[in-house]
Every structure is written in C-alpha cells, then in structure tokens.
Amino acid sequence: MIEARRLHILRAVADHRTVTAAAAALYLTPSAVSQQLTALEQETGHRLVDRGAKGVRLTPAGEILLSHTNAVLAQLERAEAELAAYGSGAAGTVTVASFATGIALVVAPALARLAESAPGIRIRVQDAEGDASLPMVLDRLVDVAVAVEYRGAPSADDPRLTHVPLYAEPFDAVVPVTHRLADVDEVPLAELAKDPWIGPYPGNPCHDVVVLACENAGFQPSLEHSSDDFRAVVSLAAAEAGVALVPRSALHGTDLTGVVVRPVDGVAPTRRVFAAVRRGAEEHPLIRPVLDALDEAARA
C-alpha cells in the first residue's frame, strides 16, 4: 500500500529538483526525505529517482508514479473539501499569498466582502511575487495564490493546480518629461531600443513581460537599474535614469511628477492575473467563498 504522505514528498522532490530544497519546503530534514523516498521505492518495487551531483531526477517509473500522484492528491483535496462541507465548514482560516498590487486591487476588497458574506472565514495575507506564491501553494504553505502569468509558470491545465482568471491589465510606457517621445500619443517600443531601462529583477513575473515585449519589438532592453517597487521605478524615470514599462494599476496613487505616462503603440504588453489553489481544493467550503470574493472584486 502506497502512503499518501510519501507521494507528497515525491512531488516536492520533482518540483524542487533537490532533496535539500524539498526538505526545506516540507519542514523535514534531508535525511527524512531520503528515507521516505527509499520507503516509497520499496513499496512500489521500482527505483523512482536518480541522485546526481546536480540534484535529483525522476526515473521513467518515477514519472509514471508522479502522474498518478497528481490525480491522487487532487482527489484527496476533494475528499477533504466534501468532509469539511459535511461538517459545515463555516469557520476557519485561509492563507492567501499575493503580489503587492494584487493585494490592493483584489485581495483587500475581497476581505471586505467576506467580512459581510462569510464572517466565519479569517483571511491571512502574505506578500509574495507570483513566482514564489505558486510553489507556496504546492508546498501547502498557503491555500490560495494570486499570481501573474510568466514564462515557466505552471500552465492553466497543470494537473497540480486549479486556475481562476481574475483580470488583465496593460503596461504603459513611463518616460521622463524631457524625453524625445514625451509628446507622442502612443510610444512605439522600438523607438526605445537605445535607451537605458529601469525594471524589475529577473524572477519577477513583470520582468518577463517587459523583456518579452521588447524582444517582440526587435531588441533586448538594456536594464541598467532594477527594482521590484514600481514607485522606485517611476522615481528613477523622473530622475532621467531611463525608461520603463509599468502595469497601469501600479501607477495609481504614484507620484508622477517628472514623468509622462503613455500607452504603448500597437499590442500593449499585458499582465494576466489569476488565483490558484491545489487541484481538488477549489470546492472546499472555506476556499470557495474566497475564490468567489476574489472574482467579484476583480470584476468590480
């Protein structure tokens, strides 16, 4: 009989690629993870992982078991949801991880809605970028992630997660008031190819949006200044340190003195925001109201 907790460990190792990283995510010691993997191999009668200098790789047998693991763990999430519903599930805590603008735009308004519609549900919010929040959901550190699509992110049909689309917003060009394009109605990105750029650090999903938009315009941006805080990005543009692409919502309430904000000519780069939960957990009586409140806040 295969133990479900060992399947959790197998998936964590597959996700994190090393025993040490999987152990840290699961709050176990590396030796405990190795012991559980060995026990799982004994239970299945197959070698499931290859250990090498660069980390851990699943064997073909391990890949087969992983495909079933995703289905099994999703079904266990559904079982927990139905049992919670049977026991009413009217009160409890749900942890939501979101990037800062997402907190302001949808998470905080969702909290206000839930205070009236589901007062028994307590929400705990953690500030985390999308590339961090999705692994946090998979590692069961949080229940819900509000994240941004980015290259390398789990896709909408990933068997481990359920995606709920929330909203999409364009990026606008931010240039100093003294810039040669400050007076145009729309900024052609190709005209900024030789400018110094200001943008988020690699790993931030918005970094991927900016770089991909510039690549589509035919150039690689020269990112001379980096910050994940868009207020800092705008301040640097005002100081004539460079140009930037900034999500439209991140400009709300930002001091725009010294800069000009213009839409991008043609197809604007866009960030698409979604909520994600472990597959099977979307109908949990504590999580379903949170997803509905996030969706209502996004529509509003």
PDB file of C-alpha atoms in Angstrom:
ATOM      1  CA  MET A   1       0.000   0.000   0.000  1.00  0.00           C
ATOM      2  CA  ILE A   2       1.449   3.371  -1.008  1.00  0.00           C
ATOM      3  CA  GLU A   3       1.266   6.043   1.687  1.00  0.00           C
ATOM      4  CA  ALA A   4      -0.115   9.410   0.564  1.00  0.00           C
ATOM      5  CA  ARG A   5       2.418  11.391   2.609  1.00  0.00           C
ATOM      6  CA  ARG A   6       5.216   9.754   0.599  1.00  0.00           C
ATOM      7  CA  LEU A   7       3.504  10.885  -2.585  1.00  0.00           C
ATOM      8  CA  HIS A   8       3.625  14.454  -1.239  1.00  0.00           C
ATOM      9  CA  ILE A   9       7.360  14.002  -0.782  1.00  0.00           C
ATOM     10  CA  LEU A  10       7.824  12.599  -4.289  1.00  0.00           C
ATOM     11  CA  ARG A  11       6.037  15.606  -5.803  1.00  0.00           C
ATOM     12  CA  ALA A  12       8.037  18.047  -3.715  1.00  0.00           C
ATOM     13  CA  VAL A  13      11.278  16.452  -4.895  1.00  0.00           C
ATOM     14  CA  ALA A  14      10.071  16.615  -8.503  1.00  0.00           C
ATOM     15  CA  ASP A  15       9.113  20.287  -8.085  1.00  0.00           C
ATOM     16  CA  HIS A  16      12.270  21.422  -6.267  1.00  0.00           C
ATOM     17  CA  ARG A  17      14.779  19.125  -8.004  1.00  0.00           C
ATOM     18  CA  THR A  18      16.892  18.574  -4.889  1.00  0.00           C
ATOM     19  CA  VAL A  19      16.302  16.669  -1.669  1.00  0.00           C
ATOM     20  CA  THR A  20      17.542  19.620   0.377  1.00  0.00           C
ATOM     21  CA  ALA A  21      15.108  22.093  -1.201  1.00  0.00           C
ATOM     22  CA  ALA A  22      12.202  19.647  -0.921  1.00  0.00           C
ATOM     23  CA  ALA A  23      13.038  19.041   2.727  1.00  0.00           C
ATOM     24  CA  ALA A  24      13.069  22.773   3.442  1.00  0.00           C
ATOM     25  CA  ALA A  25       9.673  23.222   1.761  1.00  0.00           C
ATOM     26  CA  LEU A  26       8.180  20.331   3.743  1.00  0.00           C
ATOM     27  CA  TYR A  27       9.838  21.286   7.044  1.00  0.00           C
ATOM     28  CA  LEU A  28      11.655  17.943   7.150  1.00  0.00           C
ATOM     29  CA  THR A  29      15.312  17.029   7.314  1.00  0.00           C
ATOM     30  CA  PRO A  30      17.022  15.892   4.103  1.00  0.00           C
ATOM     31  CA  SER A  31      17.652  12.516   5.694  1.00  0.00           C
ATOM     32  CA  ALA A  32      13.928  12.134   6.457  1.00  0.00           C
ATOM     33  CA  VAL A  33      13.053  12.915   2.833  1.00  0.00           C
ATOM     34  CA  SER A  34      15.640  10.411   1.601  1.00  0.00           C
ATOM     35  CA  GLN A  35      14.277   7.759   3.969  1.00  0.00           C
ATOM     36  CA  GLN A  36      10.718   8.325   2.762  1.00  0.00           C
ATOM     37  CA  LEU A  37      11.822   8.111  -0.879  1.00  0.00           C
ATOM     38  CA  THR A  38      13.604   4.849  -0.149  1.00  0.00           C
ATOM     39  CA  ALA A  39      10.487   3.519   1.585  1.00  0.00           C
ATOM     40  CA  LEU A  40       8.355   4.561  -1.403  1.00  0.00           C
ATOM     41  CA  GLU A  41      10.714   2.733  -3.754  1.00  0.00           C
ATOM     42  CA  GLN A  42      10.389  -0.365  -1.572  1.00  0.00           C
ATOM     43  CA  GLU A  43       6.584  -0.034  -1.615  1.00  0.00           C
ATOM     44  CA  THR A  44       6.452   0.236  -5.397  1.00  0.00           C
ATOM     45  CA  GLY A  45       9.292  -2.132  -6.219  1.00  0.00           C
ATOM     46  CA  HIS A  46      10.871   0.423  -8.562  1.00  0.00           C
ATOM     47  CA  ARG A  47      13.718   2.905  -8.468  1.00  0.00           C
ATOM     48  CA  LEU A  48      11.952   6.257  -8.625  1.00  0.00           C
ATOM     49  CA  VAL A  49      14.761   8.829  -8.528  1.00  0.00           C
ATOM     50  CA  ASP A  50      18.295   9.201  -9.799  1.00  0.00           C
ATOM     51  CA  ARG A  51      20.541  11.171  -7.469  1.00  0.00           C
ATOM     52  CA  GLY A  52      23.366  13.118  -9.065  1.00  0.00           C
ATOM     53  CA  ALA A  53      25.730  15.995  -8.405  1.00  0.00           C
ATOM     54  CA  LYS A  54      23.257  18.442  -9.945  1.00  0.00           C
ATOM     55  CA  GLY A  55      20.244  17.235  -7.979  1.00  0.00           C
ATOM     56  CA  VAL A  56      17.507  14.636  -8.256  1.00  0.00           C
ATOM     57  CA  ARG A  57      15.831  13.460 -11.457  1.00  0.00           C
ATOM     58  CA  LEU A  58      12.810  11.166 -11.656  1.00  0.00           C
ATOM     59  CA  THR A  59      13.275   7.855 -13.427  1.00  0.00           C
ATOM     60  CA  PRO A  60      10.680   6.747 -16.014  1.00  0.00           C
ATOM     61  CA  ALA A  61       8.983   4.778 -13.211  1.00  0.00           C
ATOM     62  CA  GLY A  62       9.066   7.898 -11.048  1.00  0.00           C
ATOM     63  CA  GLU A  63       7.432   9.941 -13.834  1.00  0.00           C
ATOM     64  CA  ILE A  64       4.655   7.348 -14.116  1.00  0.00           C
ATOM     65  CA  LEU A  65       4.028   7.461 -10.383  1.00  0.00           C
ATOM     66  CA  LEU A  66       4.129  11.275 -10.405  1.00  0.00           C
ATOM     67  CA  SER A  67       1.349  11.431 -12.993  1.00  0.00           C
ATOM     68  CA  HIS A  68      -0.818   9.306 -10.695  1.00  0.00           C
ATOM     69  CA  THR A  69       0.355  11.292  -7.667  1.00  0.00           C
ATOM     70  CA  ASN A  70      -1.161  14.500  -9.053  1.00  0.00           C
ATOM     71  CA  ALA A  71      -4.506  12.744  -9.550  1.00  0.00           C
ATOM     72  CA  VAL A  72      -4.410  11.070  -6.125  1.00  0.00           C
ATOM     73  CA  LEU A  73      -3.542  14.251  -4.238  1.00  0.00           C
ATOM     74  CA  ALA A  74      -6.213  16.213  -6.113  1.00  0.00           C
ATOM     75  CA  GLN A  75      -8.769  13.570  -5.137  1.00  0.00           C
ATOM     76  CA  LEU A  76      -7.651  13.776  -1.507  1.00  0.00           C
ATOM     77  CA  GLU A  77      -8.163  17.548  -1.646  1.00  0.00           C
ATOM     78  CA  ARG A  78     -11.696  16.926  -2.927  1.00  0.00           C
ATOM     79  CA  ALA A  79     -12.316  14.433  -0.132  1.00  0.00           C
ATOM     80  CA  GLU A  80     -11.193  16.985   2.462  1.00  0.00           C
ATOM     81  CA  ALA A  81     -13.455  19.581   0.832  1.00  0.00           C
ATOM     82  CA  GLU A  82     -16.508  17.309   0.953  1.00  0.00           C
ATOM     83  CA  LEU A  83     -15.829  16.301   4.546  1.00  0.00           C
ATOM     84  CA  ALA A  84     -15.420  19.937   5.522  1.00  0.00           C
ATOM     85  CA  ALA A  85     -18.688  20.741   3.768  1.00  0.00           C
ATOM     86  CA  TYR A  86     -20.378  17.889   5.613  1.00  0.00           C
ATOM     87  CA  GLY A  87     -19.112  19.352   8.876  1.00  0.00           C
ATOM     88  CA  SER A  88     -20.441  22.781   7.737  1.00  0.00           C
ATOM     89  CA  GLY A  89     -17.010  24.368   7.190  1.00  0.00           C
ATOM     90  CA  ALA A  90     -18.448  27.704   8.202  1.00  0.00           C
ATOM     91  CA  ALA A  91     -15.412  28.904  10.112  1.00  0.00           C
ATOM     92  CA  GLY A  92     -11.669  28.686   9.672  1.00  0.00           C
ATOM     93  CA  THR A  93      -8.541  30.372   8.334  1.00  0.00           C
ATOM     94  CA  VAL A  94      -7.474  30.676   4.701  1.00  0.00           C
ATOM     95  CA  THR A  95      -3.987  31.948   3.844  1.00  0.00           C
ATOM     96  CA  VAL A  96      -3.624  33.991   0.651  1.00  0.00           C
ATOM     97  CA  ALA A  97      -0.280  34.905  -0.943  1.00  0.00           C
ATOM     98  CA  SER A  98      -0.290  37.763  -3.447  1.00  0.00           C
ATOM     99  CA  PHE A  99       1.976  40.372  -5.012  1.00  0.00           C
ATOM    100  CA  ALA A 100       1.532  43.888  -3.635  1.00  0.00           C
ATOM    101  CA  THR A 101      -0.661  45.377  -6.364  1.00  0.00           C
ATOM    102  CA  GLY A 102      -2.863  42.294  -6.334  1.00  0.00           C
ATOM    103  CA  ILE A 103      -3.358  42.769  -2.603  1.00  0.00           C
ATOM    104  CA  ALA A 104      -4.529  46.329  -3.186  1.00  0.00           C
ATOM    105  CA  LEU A 105      -6.708  45.577  -6.211  1.00  0.00           C
ATOM    106  CA  VAL A 106      -8.469  42.316  -5.333  1.00  0.00           C
ATOM    107  CA  VAL A 107      -7.333  40.757  -2.052  1.00  0.00           C
ATOM    108  CA  ALA A 108      -8.184  43.664   0.243  1.00  0.00           C
ATOM    109  CA  PRO A 109     -11.595  44.263  -1.414  1.00  0.00           C
ATOM    110  CA  ALA A 110     -12.275  40.509  -1.183  1.00  0.00           C
ATOM    111  CA  LEU A 111     -11.568  40.647   2.558  1.00  0.00           C
ATOM    112  CA  ALA A 112     -14.151  43.390   2.932  1.00  0.00           C
ATOM    113  CA  ARG A 113     -16.725  41.329   1.015  1.00  0.00           C
ATOM    114  CA  LEU A 114     -16.018  38.216   3.074  1.00  0.00           C
ATOM    115  CA  ALA A 115     -16.414  40.151   6.326  1.00  0.00           C
ATOM    116  CA  GLU A 116     -20.079  40.538   5.370  1.00  0.00           C
ATOM    117  CA  SER A 117     -20.816  37.356   3.409  1.00  0.00           C
ATOM    118  CA  ALA A 118     -18.709  34.827   5.353  1.00  0.00           C
ATOM    119  CA  PRO A 119     -17.726  36.327   8.719  1.00  0.00           C
ATOM    120  CA  GLY A 120     -16.523  32.957   9.992  1.00  0.00           C
ATOM    121  CA  ILE A 121     -13.695  32.850   7.465  1.00  0.00           C
ATOM    122  CA  ARG A 122     -10.482  34.511   8.646  1.00  0.00           C
ATOM    123  CA  ILE A 123      -8.003  35.528   5.941  1.00  0.00           C
ATOM    124  CA  ARG A 124      -4.265  35.742   6.468  1.00  0.00           C
ATOM    125  CA  VAL A 125      -2.414  37.630   3.719  1.00  0.00           C
ATOM    126  CA  GLN A 126       1.232  37.227   2.740  1.00  0.00           C
ATOM    127  CA  ASP A 127       3.063  39.477   0.270  1.00  0.00           C
ATOM    128  CA  ALA A 128       4.763  37.260  -2.325  1.00  0.00           C
ATOM    129  CA  GLU A 129       5.524  37.562  -6.027  1.00  0.00           C
ATOM    130  CA  GLY A 130       3.848  35.101  -8.380  1.00  0.00           C
ATOM    131  CA  ASP A 131       6.970  33.054  -8.932  1.00  0.00           C
ATOM    132  CA  ALA A 132       7.094  32.480  -5.156  1.00  0.00           C
ATOM    133  CA  SER A 133       3.386  32.165  -4.357  1.00  0.00           C
ATOM    134  CA  LEU A 134       2.650  29.230  -6.680  1.00  0.00           C
ATOM    135  CA  PRO A 135       5.318  26.984  -5.090  1.00  0.00           C
ATOM    136  CA  MET A 136       3.943  28.053  -1.704  1.00  0.00           C
ATOM    137  CA  VAL A 137       0.535  26.662  -2.705  1.00  0.00           C
ATOM    138  CA  LEU A 138       2.035  23.411  -3.942  1.00  0.00           C
ATOM    139  CA  ASP A 139       4.091  23.064  -0.755  1.00  0.00           C
ATOM    140  CA  ARG A 140       0.927  23.655   1.323  1.00  0.00           C
ATOM    141  CA  LEU A 141       2.410  26.769   2.918  1.00  0.00           C
ATOM    142  CA  VAL A 142      -0.591  28.829   1.752  1.00  0.00           C
ATOM    143  CA  ASP A 143      -4.047  27.945   0.473  1.00  0.00           C
ATOM    144  CA  VAL A 144      -4.501  30.468  -2.338  1.00  0.00           C
ATOM    145  CA  ALA A 145      -2.058  32.325  -4.589  1.00  0.00           C
ATOM    146  CA  VAL A 146      -2.868  35.466  -6.539  1.00  0.00           C
ATOM    147  CA  ALA A 147      -0.235  35.337  -9.243  1.00  0.00           C
ATOM    148  CA  VAL A 148       0.786  36.613 -12.666  1.00  0.00           C
ATOM    149  CA  GLU A 149       1.351  34.537 -15.781  1.00  0.00           C
ATOM    150  CA  TYR A 150       5.040  34.343 -16.648  1.00  0.00           C
ATOM    151  CA  ARG A 151       7.371  32.221 -18.722  1.00  0.00           C
ATOM    152  CA  GLY A 152       7.959  28.957 -16.926  1.00  0.00           C
ATOM    153  CA  ALA A 153       4.854  29.258 -14.721  1.00  0.00           C
ATOM    154  CA  PRO A 154       2.608  26.209 -14.304  1.00  0.00           C
ATOM    155  CA  SER A 155       0.066  26.315 -17.141  1.00  0.00           C
ATOM    156  CA  ALA A 156      -3.703  26.545 -16.710  1.00  0.00           C
ATOM    157  CA  ASP A 157      -4.010  22.795 -17.348  1.00  0.00           C
ATOM    158  CA  ASP A 158      -1.313  21.830 -14.843  1.00  0.00           C
ATOM    159  CA  PRO A 159      -2.669  18.746 -13.012  1.00  0.00           C
ATOM    160  CA  ARG A 160      -1.456  20.084  -9.653  1.00  0.00           C
ATOM    161  CA  LEU A 161      -3.355  23.386  -9.692  1.00  0.00           C
ATOM    162  CA  THR A 162      -6.720  24.925 -10.478  1.00  0.00           C
ATOM    163  CA  HIS A 163      -6.530  28.402 -12.065  1.00  0.00           C
ATOM    164  CA  VAL A 164      -9.230  31.070 -11.691  1.00  0.00           C
ATOM    165  CA  PRO A 165      -8.652  34.027 -14.091  1.00  0.00           C
ATOM    166  CA  LEU A 166      -9.099  37.387 -12.335  1.00  0.00           C
ATOM    167  CA  TYR A 167      -8.088  40.293 -14.562  1.00  0.00           C
ATOM    168  CA  ALA A 168      -5.683  41.503 -17.221  1.00  0.00           C
ATOM    169  CA  GLU A 169      -4.093  44.929 -17.465  1.00  0.00           C
ATOM    170  CA  PRO A 170      -1.767  46.661 -19.920  1.00  0.00           C
ATOM    171  CA  PHE A 171       1.687  48.049 -19.232  1.00  0.00           C
ATOM    172  CA  ASP A 172       2.182  51.730 -20.028  1.00  0.00           C
ATOM    173  CA  ALA A 173       5.416  53.416 -21.075  1.00  0.00           C
ATOM    174  CA  VAL A 174       6.908  55.764 -18.473  1.00  0.00           C
ATOM    175  CA  VAL A 175       9.465  58.266 -19.750  1.00  0.00           C
ATOM    176  CA  PRO A 176      10.984  61.466 -18.317  1.00  0.00           C
ATOM    177  CA  VAL A 177       9.178  64.702 -19.219  1.00  0.00           C
ATOM    178  CA  THR A 178      12.340  65.718 -21.106  1.00  0.00           C
ATOM    179  CA  HIS A 179      12.331  62.562 -23.239  1.00  0.00           C
ATOM    180  CA  ARG A 180      12.168  62.937 -27.016  1.00  0.00           C
ATOM    181  CA  LEU A 181       8.918  60.901 -27.086  1.00  0.00           C
ATOM    182  CA  ALA A 182       7.222  62.738 -24.225  1.00  0.00           C
ATOM    183  CA  ASP A 183       4.778  64.479 -26.581  1.00  0.00           C
ATOM    184  CA  VAL A 184       3.610  61.486 -28.624  1.00  0.00           C
ATOM    185  CA  ASP A 185       0.167  59.969 -28.040  1.00  0.00           C
ATOM    186  CA  GLU A 186       1.443  56.384 -28.082  1.00  0.00           C
ATOM    187  CA  VAL A 187       5.012  55.153 -27.615  1.00  0.00           C
ATOM    188  CA  PRO A 188       6.475  52.746 -30.204  1.00  0.00           C
ATOM    189  CA  LEU A 189       8.636  50.371 -28.150  1.00  0.00           C
ATOM    190  CA  ALA A 190      11.168  50.012 -30.962  1.00  0.00           C
ATOM    191  CA  GLU A 191      11.964  53.725 -30.540  1.00  0.00           C
ATOM    192  CA  LEU A 192      13.231  52.965 -27.014  1.00  0.00           C
ATOM    193  CA  ALA A 193      15.750  50.332 -28.110  1.00  0.00           C
ATOM    194  CA  LYS A 194      18.798  52.505 -27.371  1.00  0.00           C
ATOM    195  CA  ASP A 195      17.514  53.976 -24.087  1.00  0.00           C
ATOM    196  CA  PRO A 196      18.656  52.801 -20.660  1.00  0.00           C
ATOM    197  CA  TRP A 197      15.853  50.832 -18.976  1.00  0.00           C
ATOM    198  CA  ILE A 198      14.518  50.530 -15.441  1.00  0.00           C
ATOM    199  CA  GLY A 199      12.656  47.368 -14.469  1.00  0.00           C
ATOM    200  CA  PRO A 200      12.002  44.539 -12.038  1.00  0.00           C
ATOM    201  CA  TYR A 201      14.632  41.953 -11.158  1.00  0.00           C
ATOM    202  CA  PRO A 202      14.834  38.678 -13.107  1.00  0.00           C
ATOM    203  CA  GLY A 203      12.479  36.219 -11.464  1.00  0.00           C
ATOM    204  CA  ASN A 204       9.762  38.822 -11.003  1.00  0.00           C
ATOM    205  CA  PRO A 205       6.978  37.897 -13.472  1.00  0.00           C
ATOM    206  CA  CYS A 206       6.804  41.524 -14.640  1.00  0.00           C
ATOM    207  CA  HIS A 207      10.452  41.280 -15.711  1.00  0.00           C
ATOM    208  CA  ASP A 208       9.430  38.594 -18.188  1.00  0.00           C
ATOM    209  CA  VAL A 209       6.586  40.744 -19.546  1.00  0.00           C
ATOM    210  CA  VAL A 210       8.932  43.702 -20.127  1.00  0.00           C
ATOM    211  CA  VAL A 211      11.697  41.646 -21.737  1.00  0.00           C
ATOM    212  CA  LEU A 212       9.269  39.712 -23.956  1.00  0.00           C
ATOM    213  CA  ALA A 213       7.588  42.955 -25.116  1.00  0.00           C
ATOM    214  CA  CYS A 214      10.969  44.411 -26.067  1.00  0.00           C
ATOM    215  CA  GLU A 215      12.012  41.196 -27.809  1.00  0.00           C
ATOM    216  CA  ASN A 216       8.795  41.320 -29.838  1.00  0.00           C
ATOM    217  CA  ALA A 217       9.735  44.901 -30.795  1.00  0.00           C
ATOM    218  CA  GLY A 218      13.091  43.666 -32.040  1.00  0.00           C
ATOM    219  CA  PHE A 219      15.556  44.442 -29.251  1.00  0.00           C
ATOM    220  CA  GLN A 220      16.888  43.417 -25.848  1.00  0.00           C
ATOM    221  CA  PRO A 221      16.354  46.156 -23.244  1.00  0.00           C
ATOM    222  CA  SER A 222      19.463  47.492 -21.524  1.00  0.00           C
ATOM    223  CA  LEU A 223      18.279  47.141 -17.921  1.00  0.00           C
ATOM    224  CA  GLU A 224      20.632  49.437 -16.059  1.00  0.00           C
ATOM    225  CA  HIS A 225      18.510  49.920 -12.928  1.00  0.00           C
ATOM    226  CA  SER A 226      16.471  47.274 -11.106  1.00  0.00           C
ATOM    227  CA  SER A 227      13.697  47.477  -8.522  1.00  0.00           C
ATOM    228  CA  ASP A 228      10.592  45.409  -7.783  1.00  0.00           C
ATOM    229  CA  ASP A 229       8.929  48.530  -6.344  1.00  0.00           C
ATOM    230  CA  PHE A 230       7.227  50.416  -9.171  1.00  0.00           C
ATOM    231  CA  ARG A 231       7.228  53.644  -7.155  1.00  0.00           C
ATOM    232  CA  ALA A 232      11.014  53.433  -7.198  1.00  0.00           C
ATOM    233  CA  VAL A 233      10.950  52.664 -10.925  1.00  0.00           C
ATOM    234  CA  VAL A 234       8.878  55.813 -11.600  1.00  0.00           C
ATOM    235  CA  SER A 235      11.137  57.908  -9.359  1.00  0.00           C
ATOM    236  CA  LEU A 236      14.199  56.768 -11.310  1.00  0.00           C
ATOM    237  CA  ALA A 237      12.464  57.631 -14.583  1.00  0.00           C
ATOM    238  CA  ALA A 238      11.668  61.094 -13.178  1.00  0.00           C
ATOM    239  CA  ALA A 239      15.380  61.475 -12.416  1.00  0.00           C
ATOM    240  CA  GLU A 240      16.063  60.769 -16.114  1.00  0.00           C
ATOM    241  CA  ALA A 241      17.794  57.493 -15.297  1.00  0.00           C
ATOM    242  CA  GLY A 242      15.922  55.646 -18.024  1.00  0.00           C
ATOM    243  CA  VAL A 243      12.567  54.499 -19.372  1.00  0.00           C
ATOM    244  CA  ALA A 244      10.225  51.795 -18.125  1.00  0.00           C
ATOM    245  CA  LEU A 245       7.095  49.753 -18.699  1.00  0.00           C
ATOM    246  CA  VAL A 246       4.793  49.732 -15.667  1.00  0.00           C
ATOM    247  CA  PRO A 247       1.460  47.925 -15.085  1.00  0.00           C
ATOM    248  CA  ARG A 248      -1.323  50.505 -15.253  1.00  0.00           C
ATOM    249  CA  SER A 249      -2.708  49.666 -11.801  1.00  0.00           C
ATOM    250  CA  ALA A 250       0.739  50.120 -10.221  1.00  0.00           C
ATOM    251  CA  LEU A 251       0.635  53.771 -11.298  1.00  0.00           C
ATOM    252  CA  HIS A 252      -2.475  54.509  -9.235  1.00  0.00           C
ATOM    253  CA  GLY A 253      -1.520  56.736  -6.321  1.00  0.00           C
ATOM    254  CA  THR A 254       2.084  57.025  -7.532  1.00  0.00           C
ATOM    255  CA  ASP A 255       3.738  60.448  -7.731  1.00  0.00           C
ATOM    256  CA  LEU A 256       4.089  61.058 -11.479  1.00  0.00           C
ATOM    257  CA  THR A 257       5.900  64.376 -11.174  1.00  0.00           C
ATOM    258  CA  GLY A 258       8.702  64.471 -13.717  1.00  0.00           C
ATOM    259  CA  VAL A 259       7.409  61.663 -15.933  1.00  0.00           C
ATOM    260  CA  VAL A 260       4.974  61.173 -18.779  1.00  0.00           C
ATOM    261  CA  VAL A 261       2.813  58.053 -18.968  1.00  0.00           C
ATOM    262  CA  ARG A 262       1.731  56.926 -22.418  1.00  0.00           C
ATOM    263  CA  PRO A 263       0.099  53.777 -23.802  1.00  0.00           C
ATOM    264  CA  VAL A 264       2.233  51.550 -25.983  1.00  0.00           C
ATOM    265  CA  ASP A 265       1.698  51.740 -29.729  1.00  0.00           C
ATOM    266  CA  GLY A 266       0.220  48.544 -31.161  1.00  0.00           C
ATOM    267  CA  VAL A 267      -0.431  45.485 -28.994  1.00  0.00           C
ATOM    268  CA  ALA A 268       0.315  46.505 -25.411  1.00  0.00           C
ATOM    269  CA  PRO A 269       2.240  44.137 -23.153  1.00  0.00           C
ATOM    270  CA  THR A 270      -0.197  42.718 -20.627  1.00  0.00           C
ATOM    271  CA  ARG A 271      -0.033  41.001 -17.289  1.00  0.00           C
ATOM    272  CA  ARG A 272      -2.712  38.415 -16.665  1.00  0.00           C
ATOM    273  CA  VAL A 273      -3.582  37.799 -13.056  1.00  0.00           C
ATOM    274  CA  PHE A 274      -5.173  34.643 -11.703  1.00  0.00           C
ATOM    275  CA  ALA A 275      -5.881  32.863  -8.440  1.00  0.00           C
ATOM    276  CA  ALA A 276      -4.548  29.333  -7.953  1.00  0.00           C
ATOM    277  CA  VAL A 277      -5.292  26.574  -5.471  1.00  0.00           C
ATOM    278  CA  ARG A 278      -4.257  22.956  -5.265  1.00  0.00           C
ATOM    279  CA  ARG A 279      -6.365  20.975  -7.699  1.00  0.00           C
ATOM    280  CA  GLY A 280      -9.333  19.478  -5.885  1.00  0.00           C
ATOM    281  CA  ALA A 281      -9.383  22.173  -3.188  1.00  0.00           C
ATOM    282  CA  GLU A 282     -11.400  24.677  -5.230  1.00  0.00           C
ATOM    283  CA  GLU A 283     -14.719  23.479  -3.754  1.00  0.00           C
ATOM    284  CA  HIS A 284     -13.560  23.418  -0.140  1.00  0.00           C
ATOM    285  CA  PRO A 285     -16.198  25.352   1.854  1.00  0.00           C
ATOM    286  CA  LEU A 286     -13.550  27.725   3.183  1.00  0.00           C
ATOM    287  CA  ILE A 287     -11.725  28.240  -0.102  1.00  0.00           C
ATOM    288  CA  ARG A 288     -14.701  28.510  -2.484  1.00  0.00           C
ATOM    289  CA  PRO A 289     -16.019  31.727  -0.872  1.00  0.00           C
ATOM    290  CA  VAL A 290     -12.521  33.237  -1.051  1.00  0.00           C
ATOM    291  CA  LEU A 291     -12.220  32.454  -4.767  1.00  0.00           C
ATOM    292  CA  ASP A 292     -15.685  33.872  -5.388  1.00  0.00           C
ATOM    293  CA  ALA A 293     -14.859  37.045  -3.441  1.00  0.00           C
ATOM    294  CA  LEU A 294     -11.611  37.495  -5.401  1.00  0.00           C
ATOM    295  CA  ASP A 295     -13.519  37.053  -8.666  1.00  0.00           C
ATOM    296  CA  GLU A 296     -16.183  39.587  -7.608  1.00  0.00           C
ATOM    297  CA  ALA A 297     -13.507  42.078  -6.563  1.00  0.00           C
ATOM    298  CA  ALA A 298     -11.744  41.677  -9.918  1.00  0.00           C
ATOM    299  CA  ARG A 299     -14.981  42.216 -11.837  1.00  0.00           C
ATOM    300  CA  ALA A 300     -15.756  45.326  -9.795  1.00  0.00           C
TER     301      ALA A 300
END
